[in-house]
Short mmCIF file of C-alpha atoms (C1' of nucleotides) in Angstrom, two decimals:
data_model
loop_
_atom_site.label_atom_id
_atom_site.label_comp_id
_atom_site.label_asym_id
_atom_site.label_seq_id
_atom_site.Cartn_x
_atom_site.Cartn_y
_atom_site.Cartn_z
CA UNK A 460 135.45 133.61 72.99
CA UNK A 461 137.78 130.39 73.33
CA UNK A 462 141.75 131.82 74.04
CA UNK A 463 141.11 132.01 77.89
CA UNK A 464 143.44 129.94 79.51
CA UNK A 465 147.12 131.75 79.25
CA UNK A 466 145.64 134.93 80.10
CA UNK A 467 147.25 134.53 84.19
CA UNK A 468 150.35 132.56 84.99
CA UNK A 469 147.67 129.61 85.91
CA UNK A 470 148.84 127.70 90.01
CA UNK A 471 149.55 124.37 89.89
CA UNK A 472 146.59 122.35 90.95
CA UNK A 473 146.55 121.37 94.70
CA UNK A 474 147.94 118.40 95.79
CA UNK A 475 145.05 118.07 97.99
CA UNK A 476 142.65 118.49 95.86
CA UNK A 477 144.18 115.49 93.67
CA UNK A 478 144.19 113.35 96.48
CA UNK A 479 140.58 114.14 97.64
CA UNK A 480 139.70 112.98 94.37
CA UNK A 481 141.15 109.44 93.86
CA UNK A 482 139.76 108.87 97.24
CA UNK A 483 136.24 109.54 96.39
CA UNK A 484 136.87 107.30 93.04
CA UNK A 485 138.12 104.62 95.48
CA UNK A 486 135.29 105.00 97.56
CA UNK A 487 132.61 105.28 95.12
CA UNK A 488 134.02 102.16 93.26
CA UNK A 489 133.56 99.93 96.12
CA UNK A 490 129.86 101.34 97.26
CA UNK A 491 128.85 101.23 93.91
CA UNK A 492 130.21 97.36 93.76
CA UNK A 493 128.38 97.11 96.76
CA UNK A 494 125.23 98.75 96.98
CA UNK A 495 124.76 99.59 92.90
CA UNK A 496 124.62 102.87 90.84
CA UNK A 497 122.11 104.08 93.31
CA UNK A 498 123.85 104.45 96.34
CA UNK A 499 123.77 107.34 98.70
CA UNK A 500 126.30 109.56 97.46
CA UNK A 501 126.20 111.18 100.80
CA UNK A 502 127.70 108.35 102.13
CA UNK A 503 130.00 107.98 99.53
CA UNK A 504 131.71 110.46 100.60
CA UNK A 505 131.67 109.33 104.47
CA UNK A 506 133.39 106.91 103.09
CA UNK A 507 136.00 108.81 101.54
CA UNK A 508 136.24 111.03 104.74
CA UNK A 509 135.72 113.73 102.56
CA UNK A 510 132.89 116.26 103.12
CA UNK A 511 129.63 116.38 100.75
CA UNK A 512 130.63 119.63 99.53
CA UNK A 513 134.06 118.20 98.61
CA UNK A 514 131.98 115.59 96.49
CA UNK A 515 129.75 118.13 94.97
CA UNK A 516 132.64 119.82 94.07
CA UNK A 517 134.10 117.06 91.95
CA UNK A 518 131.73 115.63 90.64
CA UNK A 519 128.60 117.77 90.35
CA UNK A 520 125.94 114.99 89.76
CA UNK A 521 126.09 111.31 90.20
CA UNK A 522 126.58 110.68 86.09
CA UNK A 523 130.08 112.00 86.88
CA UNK A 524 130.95 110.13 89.42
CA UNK A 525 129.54 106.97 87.69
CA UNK A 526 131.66 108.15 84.34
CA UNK A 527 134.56 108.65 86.52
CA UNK A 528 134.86 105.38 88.27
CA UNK A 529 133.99 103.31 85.13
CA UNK A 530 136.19 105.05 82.89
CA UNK A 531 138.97 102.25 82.93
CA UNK A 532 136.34 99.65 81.36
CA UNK A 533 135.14 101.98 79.49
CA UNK A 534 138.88 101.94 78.04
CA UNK A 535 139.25 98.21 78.06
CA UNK A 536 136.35 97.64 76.22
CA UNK A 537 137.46 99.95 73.50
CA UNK A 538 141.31 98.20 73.34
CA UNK A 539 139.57 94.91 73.53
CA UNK A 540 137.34 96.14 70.21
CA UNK A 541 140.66 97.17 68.30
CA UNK A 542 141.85 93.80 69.32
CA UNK A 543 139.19 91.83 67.79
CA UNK A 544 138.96 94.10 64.68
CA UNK A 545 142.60 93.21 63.89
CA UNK A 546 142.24 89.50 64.61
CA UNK A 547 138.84 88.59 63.77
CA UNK A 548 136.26 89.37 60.71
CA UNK A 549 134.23 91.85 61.24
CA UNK A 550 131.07 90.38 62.00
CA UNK A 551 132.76 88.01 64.34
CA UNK A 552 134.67 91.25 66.21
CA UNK A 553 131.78 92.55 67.03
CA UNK A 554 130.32 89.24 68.63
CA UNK A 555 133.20 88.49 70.10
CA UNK A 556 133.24 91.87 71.43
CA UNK A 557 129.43 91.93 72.72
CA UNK A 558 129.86 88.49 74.75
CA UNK A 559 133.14 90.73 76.46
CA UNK A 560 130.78 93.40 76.82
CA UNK A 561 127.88 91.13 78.87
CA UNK A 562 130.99 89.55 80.90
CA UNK A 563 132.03 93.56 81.78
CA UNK A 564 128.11 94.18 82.74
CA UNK A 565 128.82 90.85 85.08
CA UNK A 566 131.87 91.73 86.94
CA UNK A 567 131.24 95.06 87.49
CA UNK A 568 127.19 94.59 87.22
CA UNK A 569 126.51 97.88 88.87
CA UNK A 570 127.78 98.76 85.07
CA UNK A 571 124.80 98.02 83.92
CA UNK A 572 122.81 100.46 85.71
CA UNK A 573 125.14 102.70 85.42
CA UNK A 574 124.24 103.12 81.59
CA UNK A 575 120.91 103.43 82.57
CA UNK A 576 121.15 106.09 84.47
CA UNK A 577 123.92 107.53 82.24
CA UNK A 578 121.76 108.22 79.47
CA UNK A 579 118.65 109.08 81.41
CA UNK A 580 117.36 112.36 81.23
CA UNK A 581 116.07 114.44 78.32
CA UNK A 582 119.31 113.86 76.55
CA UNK A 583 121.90 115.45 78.63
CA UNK A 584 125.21 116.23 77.41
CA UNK A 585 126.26 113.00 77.29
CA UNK A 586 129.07 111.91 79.44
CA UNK A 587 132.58 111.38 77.81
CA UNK A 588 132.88 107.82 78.72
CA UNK A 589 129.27 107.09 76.91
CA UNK A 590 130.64 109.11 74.13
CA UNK A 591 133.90 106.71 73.87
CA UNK A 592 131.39 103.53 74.24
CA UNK A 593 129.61 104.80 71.72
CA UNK A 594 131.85 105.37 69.06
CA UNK A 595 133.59 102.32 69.78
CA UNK A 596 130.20 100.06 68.75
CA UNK A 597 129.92 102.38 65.90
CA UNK A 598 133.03 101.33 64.71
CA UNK A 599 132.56 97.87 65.35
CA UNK A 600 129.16 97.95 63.46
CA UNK A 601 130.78 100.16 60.57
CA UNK A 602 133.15 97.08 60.01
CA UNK A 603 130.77 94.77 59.99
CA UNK A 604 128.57 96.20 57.68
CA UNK A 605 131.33 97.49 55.35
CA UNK A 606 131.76 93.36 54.88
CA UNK A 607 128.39 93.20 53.73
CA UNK A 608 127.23 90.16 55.74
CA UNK A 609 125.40 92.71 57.71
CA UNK A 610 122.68 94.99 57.43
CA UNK A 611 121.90 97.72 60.08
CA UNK A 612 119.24 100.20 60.18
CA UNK A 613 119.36 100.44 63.66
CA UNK A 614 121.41 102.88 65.80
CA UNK A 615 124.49 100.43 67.23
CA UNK A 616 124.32 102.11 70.64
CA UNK A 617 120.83 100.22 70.16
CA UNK A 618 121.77 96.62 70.68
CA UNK A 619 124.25 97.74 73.63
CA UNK A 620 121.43 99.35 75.31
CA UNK A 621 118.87 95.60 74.67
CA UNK A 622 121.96 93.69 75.76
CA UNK A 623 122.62 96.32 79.05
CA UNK A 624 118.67 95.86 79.90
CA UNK A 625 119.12 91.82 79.88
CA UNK A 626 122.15 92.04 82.01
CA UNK A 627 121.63 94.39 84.19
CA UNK A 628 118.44 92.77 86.15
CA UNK A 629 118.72 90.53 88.98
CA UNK A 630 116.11 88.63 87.02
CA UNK A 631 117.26 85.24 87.13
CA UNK A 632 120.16 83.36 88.08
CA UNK A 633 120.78 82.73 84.22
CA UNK A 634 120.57 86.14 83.54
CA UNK A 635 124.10 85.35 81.95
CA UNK A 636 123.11 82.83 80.17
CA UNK A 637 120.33 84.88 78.55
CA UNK A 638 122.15 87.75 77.71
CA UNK A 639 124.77 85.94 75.88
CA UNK A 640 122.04 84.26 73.73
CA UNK A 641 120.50 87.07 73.03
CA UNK A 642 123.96 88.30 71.27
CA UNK A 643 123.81 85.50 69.28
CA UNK A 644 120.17 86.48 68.26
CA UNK A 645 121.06 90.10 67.39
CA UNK A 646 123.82 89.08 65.43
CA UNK A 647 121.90 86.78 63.26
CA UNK A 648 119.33 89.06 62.97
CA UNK A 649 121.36 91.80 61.52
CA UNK A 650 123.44 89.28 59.17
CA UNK A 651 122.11 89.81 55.78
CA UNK A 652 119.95 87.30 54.19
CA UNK A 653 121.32 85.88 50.77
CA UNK A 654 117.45 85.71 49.75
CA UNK B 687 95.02 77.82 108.31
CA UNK B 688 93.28 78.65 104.98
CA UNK B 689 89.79 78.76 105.11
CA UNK B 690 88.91 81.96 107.15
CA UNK B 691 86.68 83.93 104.59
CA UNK B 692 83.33 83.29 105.38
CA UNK B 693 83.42 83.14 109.36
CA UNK B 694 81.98 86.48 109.30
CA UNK B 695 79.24 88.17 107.41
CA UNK B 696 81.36 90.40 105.91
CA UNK B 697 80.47 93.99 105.26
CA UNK B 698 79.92 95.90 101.83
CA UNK B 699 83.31 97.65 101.34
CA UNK B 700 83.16 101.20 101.97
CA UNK B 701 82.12 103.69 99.24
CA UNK B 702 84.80 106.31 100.43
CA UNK B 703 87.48 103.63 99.87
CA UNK B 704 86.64 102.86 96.78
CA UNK B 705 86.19 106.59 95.01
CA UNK B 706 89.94 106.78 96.91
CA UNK B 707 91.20 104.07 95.30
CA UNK B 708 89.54 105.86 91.72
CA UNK B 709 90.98 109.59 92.52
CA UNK B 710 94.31 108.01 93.04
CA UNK B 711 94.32 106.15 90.02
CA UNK B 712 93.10 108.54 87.80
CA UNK B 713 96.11 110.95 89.40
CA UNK B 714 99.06 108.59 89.30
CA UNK B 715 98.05 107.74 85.89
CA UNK B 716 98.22 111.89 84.78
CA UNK B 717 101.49 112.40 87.05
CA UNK B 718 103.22 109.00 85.82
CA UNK B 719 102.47 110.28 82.13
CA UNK B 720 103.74 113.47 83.40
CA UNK B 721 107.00 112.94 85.40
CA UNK B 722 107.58 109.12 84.64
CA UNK B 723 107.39 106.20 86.79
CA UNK B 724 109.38 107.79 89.46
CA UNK B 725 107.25 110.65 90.28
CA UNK B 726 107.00 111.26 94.19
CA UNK B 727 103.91 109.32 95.29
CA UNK B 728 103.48 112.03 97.89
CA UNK B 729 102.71 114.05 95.29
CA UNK B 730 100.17 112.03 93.76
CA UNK B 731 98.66 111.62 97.13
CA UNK B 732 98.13 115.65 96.83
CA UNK B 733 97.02 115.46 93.33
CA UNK B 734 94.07 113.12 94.19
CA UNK B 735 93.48 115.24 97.01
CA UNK B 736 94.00 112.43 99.85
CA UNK B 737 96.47 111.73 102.76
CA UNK B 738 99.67 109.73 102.34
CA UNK B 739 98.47 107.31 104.49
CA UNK B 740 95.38 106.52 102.58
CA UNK B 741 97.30 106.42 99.68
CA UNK B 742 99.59 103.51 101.32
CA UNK B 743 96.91 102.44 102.74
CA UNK B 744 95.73 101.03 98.81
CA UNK B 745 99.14 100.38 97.48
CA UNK B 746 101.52 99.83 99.79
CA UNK B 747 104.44 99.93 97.27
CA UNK B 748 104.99 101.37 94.36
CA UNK B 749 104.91 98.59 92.39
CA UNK B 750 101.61 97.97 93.26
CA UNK B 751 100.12 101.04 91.98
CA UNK B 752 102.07 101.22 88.85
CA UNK B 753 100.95 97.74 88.26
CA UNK B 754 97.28 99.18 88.81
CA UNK B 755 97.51 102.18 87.01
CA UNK B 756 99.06 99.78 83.93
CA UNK B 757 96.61 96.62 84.59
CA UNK B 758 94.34 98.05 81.75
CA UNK B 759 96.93 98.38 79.21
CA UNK B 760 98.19 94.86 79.83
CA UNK B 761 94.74 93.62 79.62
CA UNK B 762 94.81 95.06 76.32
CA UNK B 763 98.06 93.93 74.93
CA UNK B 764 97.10 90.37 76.50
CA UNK B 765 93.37 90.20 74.11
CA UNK B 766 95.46 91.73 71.26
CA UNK B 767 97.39 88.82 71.14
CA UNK B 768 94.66 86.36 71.19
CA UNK B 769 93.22 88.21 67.94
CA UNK B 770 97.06 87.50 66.50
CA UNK B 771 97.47 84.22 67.31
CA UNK B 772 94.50 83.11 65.44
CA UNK B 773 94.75 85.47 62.62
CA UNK B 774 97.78 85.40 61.59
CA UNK B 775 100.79 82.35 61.24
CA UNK B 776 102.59 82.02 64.96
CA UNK B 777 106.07 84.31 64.10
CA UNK B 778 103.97 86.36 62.44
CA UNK B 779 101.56 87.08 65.33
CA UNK B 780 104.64 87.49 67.78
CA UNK B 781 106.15 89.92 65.04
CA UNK B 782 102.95 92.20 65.03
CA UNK B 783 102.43 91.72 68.94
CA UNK B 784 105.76 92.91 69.74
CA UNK B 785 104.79 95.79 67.50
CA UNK B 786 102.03 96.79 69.58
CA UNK B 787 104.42 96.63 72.33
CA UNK B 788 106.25 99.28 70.85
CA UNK B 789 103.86 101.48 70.10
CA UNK B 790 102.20 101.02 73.58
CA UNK B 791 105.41 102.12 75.21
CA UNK B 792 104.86 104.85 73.04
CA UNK B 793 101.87 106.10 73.83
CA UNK B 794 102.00 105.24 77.95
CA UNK B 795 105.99 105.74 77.97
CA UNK B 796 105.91 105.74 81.32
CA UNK B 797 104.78 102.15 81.05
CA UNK B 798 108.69 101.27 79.53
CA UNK B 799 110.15 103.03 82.59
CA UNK B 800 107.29 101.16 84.54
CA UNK B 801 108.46 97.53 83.72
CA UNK B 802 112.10 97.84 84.48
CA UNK B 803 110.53 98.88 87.93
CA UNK B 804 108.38 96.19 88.14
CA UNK B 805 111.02 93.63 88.17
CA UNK B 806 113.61 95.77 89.89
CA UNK B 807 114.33 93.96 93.46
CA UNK B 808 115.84 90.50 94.34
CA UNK B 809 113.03 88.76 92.28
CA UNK B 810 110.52 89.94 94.01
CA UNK B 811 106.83 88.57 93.92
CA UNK B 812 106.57 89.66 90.38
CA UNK B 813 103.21 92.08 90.37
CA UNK B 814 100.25 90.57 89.11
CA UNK B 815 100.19 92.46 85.87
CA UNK B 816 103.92 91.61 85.03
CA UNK B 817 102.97 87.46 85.20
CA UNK B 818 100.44 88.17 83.13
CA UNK B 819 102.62 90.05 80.36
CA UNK B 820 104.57 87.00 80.89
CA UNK B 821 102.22 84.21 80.19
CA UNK B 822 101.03 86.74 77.13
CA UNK B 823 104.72 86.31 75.40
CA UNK B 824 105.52 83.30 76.75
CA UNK B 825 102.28 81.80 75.03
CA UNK B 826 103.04 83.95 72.00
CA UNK B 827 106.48 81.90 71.91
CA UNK B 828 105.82 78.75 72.34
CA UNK B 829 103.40 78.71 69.59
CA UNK B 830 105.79 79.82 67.24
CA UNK B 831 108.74 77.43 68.65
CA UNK B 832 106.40 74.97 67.83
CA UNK B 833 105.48 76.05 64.57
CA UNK B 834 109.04 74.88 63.89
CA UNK B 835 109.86 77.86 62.67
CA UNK B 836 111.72 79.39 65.58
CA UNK B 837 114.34 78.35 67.85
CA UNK B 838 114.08 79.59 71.20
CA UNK B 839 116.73 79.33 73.99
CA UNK B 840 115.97 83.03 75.44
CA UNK B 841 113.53 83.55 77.98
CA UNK B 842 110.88 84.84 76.23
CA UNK B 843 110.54 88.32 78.70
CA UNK B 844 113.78 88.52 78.04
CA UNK B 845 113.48 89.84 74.30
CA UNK B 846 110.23 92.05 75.51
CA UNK B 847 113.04 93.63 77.88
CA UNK B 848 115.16 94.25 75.71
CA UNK B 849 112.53 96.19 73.38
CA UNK B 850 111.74 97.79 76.64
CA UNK B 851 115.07 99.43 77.09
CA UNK B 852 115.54 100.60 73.65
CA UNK B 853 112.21 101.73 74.26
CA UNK B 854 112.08 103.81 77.58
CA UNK B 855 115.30 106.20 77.38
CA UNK B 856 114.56 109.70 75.22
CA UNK B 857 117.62 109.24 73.55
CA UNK B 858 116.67 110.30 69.88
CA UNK B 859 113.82 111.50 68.42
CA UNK B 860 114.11 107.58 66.30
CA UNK B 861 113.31 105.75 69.46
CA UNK B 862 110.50 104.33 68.01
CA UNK B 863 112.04 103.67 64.72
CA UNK B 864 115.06 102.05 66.50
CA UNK B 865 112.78 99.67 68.96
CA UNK B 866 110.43 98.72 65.54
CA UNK B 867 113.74 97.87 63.59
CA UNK B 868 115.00 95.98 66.82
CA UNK B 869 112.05 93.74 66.66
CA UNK B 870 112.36 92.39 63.49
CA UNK B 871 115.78 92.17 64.10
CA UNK B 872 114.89 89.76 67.29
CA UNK B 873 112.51 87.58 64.87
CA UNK B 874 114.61 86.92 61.93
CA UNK B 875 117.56 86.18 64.92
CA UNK B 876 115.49 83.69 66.10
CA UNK B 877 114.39 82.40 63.30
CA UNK B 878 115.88 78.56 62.83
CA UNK B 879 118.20 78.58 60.11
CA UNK B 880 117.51 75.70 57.49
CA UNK B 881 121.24 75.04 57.44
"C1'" DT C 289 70.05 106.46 116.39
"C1'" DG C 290 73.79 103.91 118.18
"C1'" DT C 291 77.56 100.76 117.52
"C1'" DT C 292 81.51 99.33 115.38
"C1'" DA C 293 84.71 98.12 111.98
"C1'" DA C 294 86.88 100.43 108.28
"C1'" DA C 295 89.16 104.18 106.41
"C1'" DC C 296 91.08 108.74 106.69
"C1'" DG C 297 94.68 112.38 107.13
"C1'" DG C 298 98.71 114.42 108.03
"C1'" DA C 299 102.29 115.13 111.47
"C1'" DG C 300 106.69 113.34 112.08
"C1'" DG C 301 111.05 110.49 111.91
"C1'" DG C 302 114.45 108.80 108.91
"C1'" DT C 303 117.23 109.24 104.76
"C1'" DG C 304 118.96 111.42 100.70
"C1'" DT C 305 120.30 115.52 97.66
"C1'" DC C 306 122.65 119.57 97.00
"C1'" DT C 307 124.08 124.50 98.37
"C1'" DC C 308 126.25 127.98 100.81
"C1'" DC C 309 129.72 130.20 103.17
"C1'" DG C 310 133.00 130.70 107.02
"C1'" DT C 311 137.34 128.40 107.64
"C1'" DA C 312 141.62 126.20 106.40
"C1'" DT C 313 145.61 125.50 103.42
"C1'" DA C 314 148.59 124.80 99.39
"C1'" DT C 315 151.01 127.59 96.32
"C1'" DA C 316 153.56 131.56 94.84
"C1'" DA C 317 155.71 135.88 95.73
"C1'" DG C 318 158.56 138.90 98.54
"C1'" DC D 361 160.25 132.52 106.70
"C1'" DT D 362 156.40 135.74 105.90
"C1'" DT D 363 152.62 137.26 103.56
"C1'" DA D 364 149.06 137.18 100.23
"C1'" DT D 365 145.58 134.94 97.72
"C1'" DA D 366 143.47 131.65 94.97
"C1'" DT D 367 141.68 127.26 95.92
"C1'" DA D 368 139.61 123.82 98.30
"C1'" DC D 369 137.45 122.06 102.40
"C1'" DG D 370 133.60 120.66 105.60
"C1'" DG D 371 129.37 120.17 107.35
"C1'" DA D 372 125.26 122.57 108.80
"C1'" DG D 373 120.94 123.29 106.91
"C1'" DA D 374 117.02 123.83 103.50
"C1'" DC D 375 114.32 120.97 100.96
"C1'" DA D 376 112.20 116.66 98.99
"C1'" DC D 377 110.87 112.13 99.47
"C1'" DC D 378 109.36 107.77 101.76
"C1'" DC D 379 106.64 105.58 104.92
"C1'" DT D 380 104.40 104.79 109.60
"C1'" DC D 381 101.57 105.64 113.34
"C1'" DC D 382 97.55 106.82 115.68
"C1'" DG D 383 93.80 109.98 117.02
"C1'" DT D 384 89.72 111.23 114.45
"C1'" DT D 385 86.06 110.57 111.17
"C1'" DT D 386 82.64 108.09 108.67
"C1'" DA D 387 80.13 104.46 106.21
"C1'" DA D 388 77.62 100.29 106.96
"C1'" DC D 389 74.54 97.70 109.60
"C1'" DA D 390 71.19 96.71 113.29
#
DNA sequence: TGTTAAACGGAGGGTGTCTCCGTATATAAG
DNA sequence: CTTATATACGGAGACACCCTCCGTTTAACA
């Protein structure tokens, strides 16, 4: 039920294929930038010069496109969390880490929907790059709490989603500013009270 | 250029408007609890059993008849927290008003999916309903901020988004759990220290 | 009962999603 | 260089949705 996969010689994947590929990535990295984690994936692939069904093929719905394309943050978060773990206490890590997370949702703000709609759905088989996210908070928050200045009773993934929701709006112009304050509140709500 | 209201008589508005306005209502309400906030309106338009056109015709986006559909449950959440604010101490009333947030996101889930929508857009004329959710927390705020007890640099909607969002999404079975332990996370965070 | 302003309905144009299948081509074998 | 074949391509087309437009209907008023 699992040892398929030597049975035939196996081809070597198409070179066009490859290419097809990293152009719809290209392309859907600047339309997304452009028009957010909504846009037409029709035209995503105009854009590409690549056929819908050529899409399709790829990526079958739009959460793997969206994992696809923001797969490299995805990664830089996660190195920038084993950074901070090494050089920082715990609890500060995972602020520091946080505030690099709202800057991410800035720069690349159609990020922030993107999570949305990543996790929408009636719990879909998560994508990969929400499973990396996720385990990279976890292990942030495991830190932090293993230092016992923290308490958490709340799922980690939790406080990424609040933070996501504050950044991701047009809302204001301070939307920035708020989201970064809220970190701070979140992290002094979960520090432990002496009491 | 502002007094033109009572040049004419004025007629008594149509009775076939109004039941309309009622049957459409009473659907988007049943299909929104059904399919979420982003249900096709053209379907709701069959489910009341009138034309897309008339159903334009009443709200011509769909802001405006979520923000209908949802006025009564704001009304609500807006006289619960009067009751609060003179029953209990100011972060307290906040504490059990953003409680009843909670659980009305619950019970009207759509409504979590609904508020994102709401402010969705380049700061749009916020909908009616949505100021008054915000003059609800915002009052809710400053009385605590000036019970000295708090310290507030957030916009207020701000935190109510961010319950929103933990909120909305399906994710686990715990969402409630997660978005009641988030809140009193939020209060003690913005609690002032004594320091 | 007639007049008229108000409201209705649903066809239709524009856009987006996603599938299907005839066609093209990269790879491997002869 | 052929031939064979697995693989991938493209884009037409079926379907859903949004929203508008306008000829028709109907409620209110005289």
């Amino acid at each position: 039920m699992e040892g398929d996969k030597i049975d035939r010689p196996a081809r070597k994947p198409r070179a066009d294929a490859q290419r097809n590929r990293a152009l719809l990535l290209q392309a859907a990295k600047t339309v997304f930038a452009e028009k957010g984690a909504e846009a037409s994936l029709d035209e995503i692939a105009r854009a590409a010069g690549v056929g819908a069904g050529t899409l399709y093929r790829h990526f079958p719905h739009r959460d793997a496109l969206i994992e696809a394309v923001y797969r490299n943050e995805m990664e830089q978060l996660a190195q920038a969390a084993e950074r901070f773990s090494e050089a920082l206490p715990p609890v500060e890590a995972l602020r520091a880490w946080m505030l690099l997370f709202v800057e991410y949702m800035g720069t690349k703000h159609a990020m922030a929907a993107a999570l949305t709609s990543l996790s929408r759905g009636p719990g879909e088989l998560y994508a990969a790059s929400g499973a990396r996210l996720q385990a990279t908070i976890d292990q942030l928050a495991e830190n932090a709490v293993r230092s016992g200045e923290v308490r958490l009773e709340i799922e980690p993934l939790e406080l990424l989603r609040a933070i996501a929701a504050v950044a991701s709006v047009g809302a204001g112009p301070d939307w920035e500013a708020n989201a970064r304050r809220l970190v701070d509140i979140l992290i002094a709500g979960i520090r432990a009270r002496p009491e």
